[in-house]
Coordinates of C-alpha atoms and ligand atoms in Angstrom, one line a residue:
X258 CA 17.6 -43.7 33.2
X259 CA 15.4 -44.4 30.2
X260 CA 16.6 -46.5 27.3
X261 CA 17.1 -43.4 25.2
X262 CA 19.6 -42.0 27.7
X263 CA 18.0 -38.6 27.5
X264 CA 17.1 -37.1 30.9
X265 CA 16.1 -33.6 30.1
X266 CA 13.5 -32.9 27.5
X267 CA 12.9 -29.1 27.3
X268 CA 10.6 -29.7 24.3
X269 CA 7.9 -30.9 26.8
X270 CA 7.2 -27.3 27.6
X271 CA 6.9 -26.3 24.0
X272 CA 4.6 -29.1 22.9
X273 CA 1.3 -27.3 22.8
X274 CA -0.1 -23.8 22.7
X275 CA -1.5 -24.2 26.2
X276 CA 1.7 -25.2 27.8
X277 CA 3.7 -22.6 25.9
X278 CA 1.3 -20.0 27.2
X279 CA 1.6 -21.2 30.7
X280 CA 5.4 -21.0 30.8
X281 CA 5.9 -17.8 28.9
X282 CA 8.3 -15.7 31.0
X283 CA 7.3 -12.3 29.5
X284 CA 4.0 -11.0 28.2
X285 CA 3.0 -7.8 26.5
X286 CA 0.2 -5.8 28.1
X287 CA -1.5 -2.8 26.7
X288 CA -0.8 -0.8 29.9
X289 CA 3.0 -1.1 29.3
X290 CA 2.7 0.5 25.9
X291 CA 2.9 4.2 25.1
X292 CA 1.8 5.6 21.7
X293 CA 3.8 8.5 20.3
X294 CA 1.5 11.0 18.5
X295 CA 2.3 14.0 16.3
X296 CA 0.1 17.1 16.2
X297 CA 0.7 19.8 13.6
X298 CA -0.4 23.4 13.7
X299 CA -2.5 24.9 10.9
X300 CA -3.6 21.7 9.0
X301 CA -7.2 20.8 8.3
X302 CA -6.6 17.1 7.3
X303 CA -4.2 14.6 8.8
X304 CA -1.0 14.3 6.8
X305 CA 0.4 10.8 6.2
X306 CA 4.0 10.3 7.1
X307 CA 5.4 8.5 4.0
X308 CA 8.3 6.9 5.7
X309 CA 6.1 5.7 8.6
X310 CA 3.2 3.9 6.8
X311 CA 0.1 4.1 9.0
X312 CA 1.3 7.1 11.0
X313 CA 0.1 10.7 10.5
X314 CA 0.6 14.2 11.6
X315 CA -2.6 14.9 13.4
X316 CA -4.9 17.9 13.3
X317 CA -6.2 18.9 16.7
X318 CA -9.4 17.1 15.9
X319 CA -7.8 13.8 14.8
X320 CA -5.5 14.0 17.8
X321 CA -8.6 14.0 20.0
X322 CA -9.8 10.9 18.2
X323 CA -6.4 9.2 18.5
X324 CA -6.2 9.8 22.3
X325 CA -9.7 8.4 22.6
X326 CA -8.7 5.3 20.7
X327 CA -5.6 5.0 23.0
X328 CA -7.8 5.2 26.0
X329 CA -10.3 2.6 24.7
X330 CA -7.4 0.3 24.0
X331 CA -6.2 0.6 27.5
X332 CA -2.8 2.0 26.6
X333 CA -0.5 3.1 29.4
X334 CA 0.3 6.5 27.9
X335 CA 0.5 8.8 24.9
X336 CA 3.7 10.8 24.1
X337 CA 3.0 14.1 22.3
X338 CA 5.1 15.9 19.8
X339 CA 4.1 19.3 18.4
X340 CA 4.9 20.7 15.0
X341 CA 4.6 24.5 15.0
X342 CA 3.7 26.7 12.0
X343 CA 6.5 29.2 12.9
X344 CA 10.0 28.4 14.0
X345 CA 12.8 30.6 15.2
X346 CA 16.4 30.3 16.6
X347 CA 15.2 30.0 20.2
X348 CA 12.2 27.8 19.6
X349 CA 9.8 30.3 21.2
X350 CA 6.7 28.3 20.3
X351 CA 7.9 25.5 22.7
X352 CA 6.9 27.6 25.7
X353 CA 4.0 29.6 24.3
X354 CA 0.9 28.9 26.4
X355 CA -1.1 28.5 23.1
X356 CA 1.7 26.8 21.2
X357 CA 0.7 23.6 19.4
X358 CA 2.2 21.2 21.9
X359 CA 0.4 22.9 24.8
X360 CA -2.8 22.9 22.8
X361 CA -2.3 19.2 22.1
X362 CA -1.7 18.4 25.8
X363 CA -5.0 20.2 26.7
X364 CA -6.9 18.1 24.1
X365 CA -5.3 14.9 25.4
X366 CA -6.2 15.7 29.0
X367 CA -9.8 16.3 28.0
X368 CA -9.8 13.0 26.2
X369 CA -8.4 11.2 29.3
X370 CA -10.9 13.0 31.6
X371 CA -13.7 11.7 29.4
X372 CA -12.8 8.1 29.7
X373 CA -12.0 8.4 33.4
X374 CA -15.6 9.4 34.0
X375 CA -16.4 5.7 33.4
X376 CA -14.1 4.9 36.4
X377 CA -11.1 3.4 34.7
X378 CA -7.7 5.0 34.2
X379 CA -6.9 6.6 30.9
X380 CA -3.5 6.9 29.3
X381 CA -0.8 9.0 31.1
X382 CA -0.3 12.2 29.1
X383 CA 3.4 12.7 28.3
X384 CA 5.2 15.5 26.4
X385 CA 8.5 15.5 24.6
X386 CA 10.5 18.3 26.2
X387 CA 12.9 19.3 23.5
X388 CA 13.5 22.2 21.2
X389 CA 14.2 20.5 17.9
X390 CA 10.7 20.7 16.6
X391 CA 10.6 24.4 17.4
X392 CA 13.9 25.8 16.3
X393 CA 14.5 27.0 12.7
X394 CA 17.9 25.2 12.7
X395 CA 16.5 21.9 14.0
X396 CA 18.9 21.5 16.9
X397 CA 17.7 20.4 20.4
X398 CA 18.8 23.7 22.0
X399 CA 20.1 27.2 21.4
X400 CA 23.3 27.7 19.4
X401 CA 26.6 29.3 20.2
X402 CA 30.0 29.4 18.5
X403 CA 31.9 26.2 19.2
X404 CA 35.7 25.8 19.7
X405 CA 36.4 25.7 15.9
X406 CA 34.0 28.4 14.9
X407 CA 31.1 26.1 14.0
X408 CA 27.8 26.4 15.8
X409 CA 27.3 24.1 18.7
X410 CA 24.4 23.7 21.1
X411 CA 24.9 25.8 24.3
X412 CA 24.3 23.4 27.2
X413 CA 23.5 25.8 30.0
X414 CA 21.6 28.4 27.9
X415 CA 19.4 25.5 26.6
X416 CA 18.7 24.3 30.2
X417 CA 16.9 27.6 30.9
X418 CA 14.8 27.0 27.8
X419 CA 13.9 23.5 28.9
X420 CA 12.9 24.7 32.4
X421 CA 10.4 27.2 30.9
X422 CA 9.2 24.7 28.4
X423 CA 8.6 22.0 31.0
X424 CA 6.6 24.4 33.2
X425 CA 4.5 25.4 30.1
X426 CA 3.8 21.7 29.5
X427 CA 2.8 21.1 33.1
X428 CA 0.4 24.0 33.0
X429 CA -1.1 22.6 29.9
X430 CA -1.8 19.3 31.6
X431 CA 1.2 17.1 31.0
X432 CA 1.3 14.3 33.6
X433 CA 4.9 13.6 32.6
X434 CA 7.6 15.8 30.9
X435 CA 10.3 14.0 28.9
X436 CA 13.5 15.8 28.3
X437 CA 15.1 14.3 25.2
X438 CA 17.8 16.8 24.3
X439 CA 20.7 15.1 26.1
X440 CA 21.9 18.3 27.7
X441 CA 24.0 17.8 30.9
X442 CA 22.0 18.6 34.0
X443 CA 18.6 18.7 32.3
X444 CA 16.7 16.5 34.8
X445 CA 17.8 18.5 37.8
X446 CA 17.0 21.9 36.2
X447 CA 13.6 20.7 35.1
X448 CA 12.8 19.2 38.5
X449 CA 13.7 22.5 40.2
X450 CA 11.6 24.5 37.8
X451 CA 8.6 22.3 38.2
X452 CA 8.8 22.3 42.0
X453 CA 9.2 26.1 42.1
X454 CA 6.1 26.5 39.9
X455 CA 4.0 24.1 42.2
X456 CA 4.2 21.1 39.9
X457 CA 5.8 18.6 42.4
X458 CA 3.4 16.0 41.1
X459 CA 4.5 16.2 37.5
X460 CA 6.9 13.3 36.8
X461 CA 10.1 13.3 34.6
X462 CA 10.7 10.5 32.1
X463 CA 14.3 11.1 31.2
X464 CA 15.6 10.1 27.8
X465 CA 18.8 9.0 29.6
X466 CA 20.8 6.9 27.2
X467 CA 19.9 8.4 23.9
X468 CA 22.2 7.6 21.0
X469 CA 22.8 9.6 17.8
X470 CA 21.1 7.2 15.4
X471 CA 20.1 6.9 11.8
X472 CA 17.0 5.2 13.0
X473 CA 15.5 8.6 13.8
X474 CA 15.4 9.3 10.0
X475 CA 11.6 8.8 9.5
X476 CA 10.9 10.9 12.6
X477 CA 12.6 13.9 10.9
X478 CA 9.9 13.7 8.2
X479 CA 7.3 13.2 10.9
X480 CA 8.2 16.6 12.5
X481 CA 9.2 18.4 9.3
X482 CA 12.7 18.7 10.8
X483 CA 14.9 21.5 9.6
X484 CA 18.1 19.9 10.9
X485 CA 21.3 20.2 8.8
X486 CA 24.2 18.0 10.0
X487 CA 23.8 15.8 13.1
X488 CA 23.5 15.7 16.8
X489 CA 26.8 14.0 17.7
X490 CA 27.9 16.7 20.1
X491 CA 25.0 15.9 22.4
X492 CA 23.5 12.5 21.6
X493 CA 25.7 9.4 22.4
X494 CA 28.1 7.4 20.3
X495 CA 26.8 4.0 19.3
X496 CA 30.1 2.5 20.4
X497 CA 29.6 3.3 24.1
X498 CA 27.6 1.0 26.5
X499 CA 29.3 2.0 29.8
X500 CA 28.6 5.6 29.1
X501 CA 24.9 4.8 28.6
X502 CA 24.8 3.4 32.2
X503 CA 26.6 6.5 33.5
X504 CA 24.0 8.7 31.8
X505 CA 21.2 6.7 33.5
X506 CA 23.0 6.9 36.9
X507 CA 23.3 10.7 36.5
X508 CA 19.6 11.1 35.7
X509 CA 18.6 8.9 38.6
X510 CA 20.8 11.1 40.9
X511 CA 19.1 14.2 39.5
X512 CA 15.7 12.8 40.3
X513 CA 14.4 11.1 37.2
X514 CA 11.2 9.2 37.9
X515 CA 11.6 6.9 34.8
X516 CA 14.8 6.4 32.8
X517 CA 14.8 5.5 29.1
X518 CA 17.0 4.0 26.5
X519 CA 16.6 4.9 22.9
X520 CA 16.6 3.5 20.2
X521 CA 15.6 0.1 21.6
X522 CA 16.5 -2.6 19.2
X523 CA 20.1 -1.9 18.7
X524 CA 20.7 -1.1 22.4
X525 CA 19.2 -4.1 24.2
X526 CA 22.5 -4.6 26.1
X527 CA 22.3 -1.0 27.4
X528 CA 18.7 -1.5 28.3
X529 CA 19.5 -4.7 30.2
X530 CA 22.3 -2.9 32.0
X531 CA 20.1 0.1 33.0
X532 CA 17.3 -2.2 34.1
X533 CA 19.7 -4.1 36.4
X534 CA 20.8 -1.0 38.2
X535 CA 17.7 1.2 38.2
X536 CA 15.4 1.3 41.1
X537 CA 12.9 3.3 39.1
X538 CA 10.9 2.1 36.1
X539 CA 12.8 1.7 32.9
X540 CA 11.4 2.7 29.5
X541 CA 12.6 2.0 25.9
X542 CA 11.7 3.8 22.7
X543 CA 11.3 1.7 19.6
X544 CA 12.0 4.5 17.2
X545 CA 10.7 5.5 13.8
X546 CA 13.4 3.7 11.8
X547 CA 12.7 0.5 13.7
X548 CA 9.1 0.8 12.8
X549 CA 9.9 1.7 9.2
X550 CA 12.2 -1.3 8.7
X551 CA 9.6 -3.8 9.7
X552 CA 6.9 -2.1 7.8
X553 CA 9.0 -2.0 4.6
X554 CA 10.1 -5.6 4.8
X555 CA 6.5 -6.7 5.5
X556 CA 5.1 -4.6 2.7
X557 CA 7.5 -6.5 0.4
X558 CA 6.3 -9.8 1.7
X559 CA 9.7 -10.6 3.0
X560 CA 8.7 -11.1 6.7
X561 CA 5.5 -11.8 8.5
X562 CA 4.4 -8.4 9.7
X563 CA 2.4 -9.3 12.9
X564 CA 4.9 -11.9 14.1
X565 CA 7.8 -9.6 13.5
X566 CA 6.2 -6.6 15.3
X567 CA 5.4 -8.8 18.3
X568 CA 8.8 -10.4 18.5
X569 CA 10.5 -7.0 18.2
X570 CA 8.5 -5.6 21.1
X571 CA 8.7 -8.7 23.2
X572 CA 12.5 -8.6 22.8
X573 CA 12.5 -5.1 24.2
X574 CA 10.5 -6.2 27.2
X575 CA 12.7 -9.3 27.8
X576 CA 15.7 -7.0 27.8
X577 CA 14.3 -5.2 30.8
X578 CA 11.8 -2.5 29.7
X579 CA 8.9 -1.9 31.9
X580 CA 7.4 0.7 29.6
X581 CA 7.7 0.6 25.8
X582 CA 7.1 3.5 23.4
X583 CA 6.1 2.1 20.1
X584 CA 4.2 3.3 17.0
X585 CA 2.4 -0.1 17.0
X586 CA 1.0 0.4 20.5
X587 CA -2.7 0.5 19.4
X588 CA -2.4 -2.4 17.0
X589 CA -0.6 -4.5 19.5
X590 CA -3.2 -3.8 22.1
X591 CA -5.9 -5.1 19.7
X592 CA -3.9 -8.2 18.9
X593 CA -3.3 -9.2 22.5
X594 CA -6.6 -8.3 24.1
Ligands
PBG191 C1 13.7 14.8 20.0 C2 13.3 13.5 19.7 C3 13.7 12.7 18.6 C4 13.0 11.5 18.7 C5 12.2 11.6 19.8 N1 12.5 12.8 20.4 C6 14.5 13.0 17.4 C7 16.0 13.2 17.6 O1 16.5 13.1 18.7 O2 16.6 13.4 16.6 C8 13.0 10.4 17.7 C9 11.9 9.4 17.8 C10 11.8 8.4 16.6 O3 12.7 8.4 15.8 O4 10.8 7.7 16.6 N2 12.7 15.7 20.0

């Protein structure tokens, strides 16, 4: 033993940038990152989203540019959300062949095909498969009278709508459909519908453990949401971790190709639990409010923006995410390249 009496000195592996780089257990890679994008019908200029500084509602033209930028940056995927000009109680535009989300998907596929001509893979094109952007009441499904007379989302009637919507998205060129409405049985019904329509090759990324969260607040502005009230009869209660694992198990049993936890930052325990039991890739969604918090604190000079962004995303990776949806995907890809 040395005269100091200290045997173990972990600081040795922290002493220089080069040794720190060598021993890093986790690294971010552009191909792990998915950029969520919003495309809005009937606008001629992109509309900034005030609660998500740096993010916009895209026109079809600027969506094309954004997908091209994602491709150049080597991102793993893009996740598309559509904002229709007209809404109704059933969310009819969600399945219209020429609905805004389907148009966006076709544009994204063209963008991907263009980069793939150069022989390298472009981003995977994903679609949010949910009705809330398309209904005039803002809920994720169709409504019926609940036990106490108030309107609730009708699970099984909504499943039929998701099946039709998923097939419309597949026809428009989605590589991946992403049911995010937390209806029971949604993965199985969508899998059946896709297979029946000849889309066995289209994958399902299931929003499996999706919690009712105030951190979706800025997203509501991003999609001009009409929602009154909340989603607590279908999205999960923040108090429940075990239930999140059960939701992931059910989606795995129904045939999900990827399971996701959302939000990410306040559910890292659930993410770790899902990662430990899943034999398919695990995704996490760093949501709009997580983005807004860091942007706001950084804009005030209270935290270092870049370091905070990188730490927040690395924490999600460390907790077990193979795939991370984040509004900073493009910027992070620039920083780490
Ligand atoms: C549902 C959906 C939502 C988000 C992604 N898909 C909103 C909700 O469930 O209320 C939120 C994403 C975010 O906040 O960044 N279409």
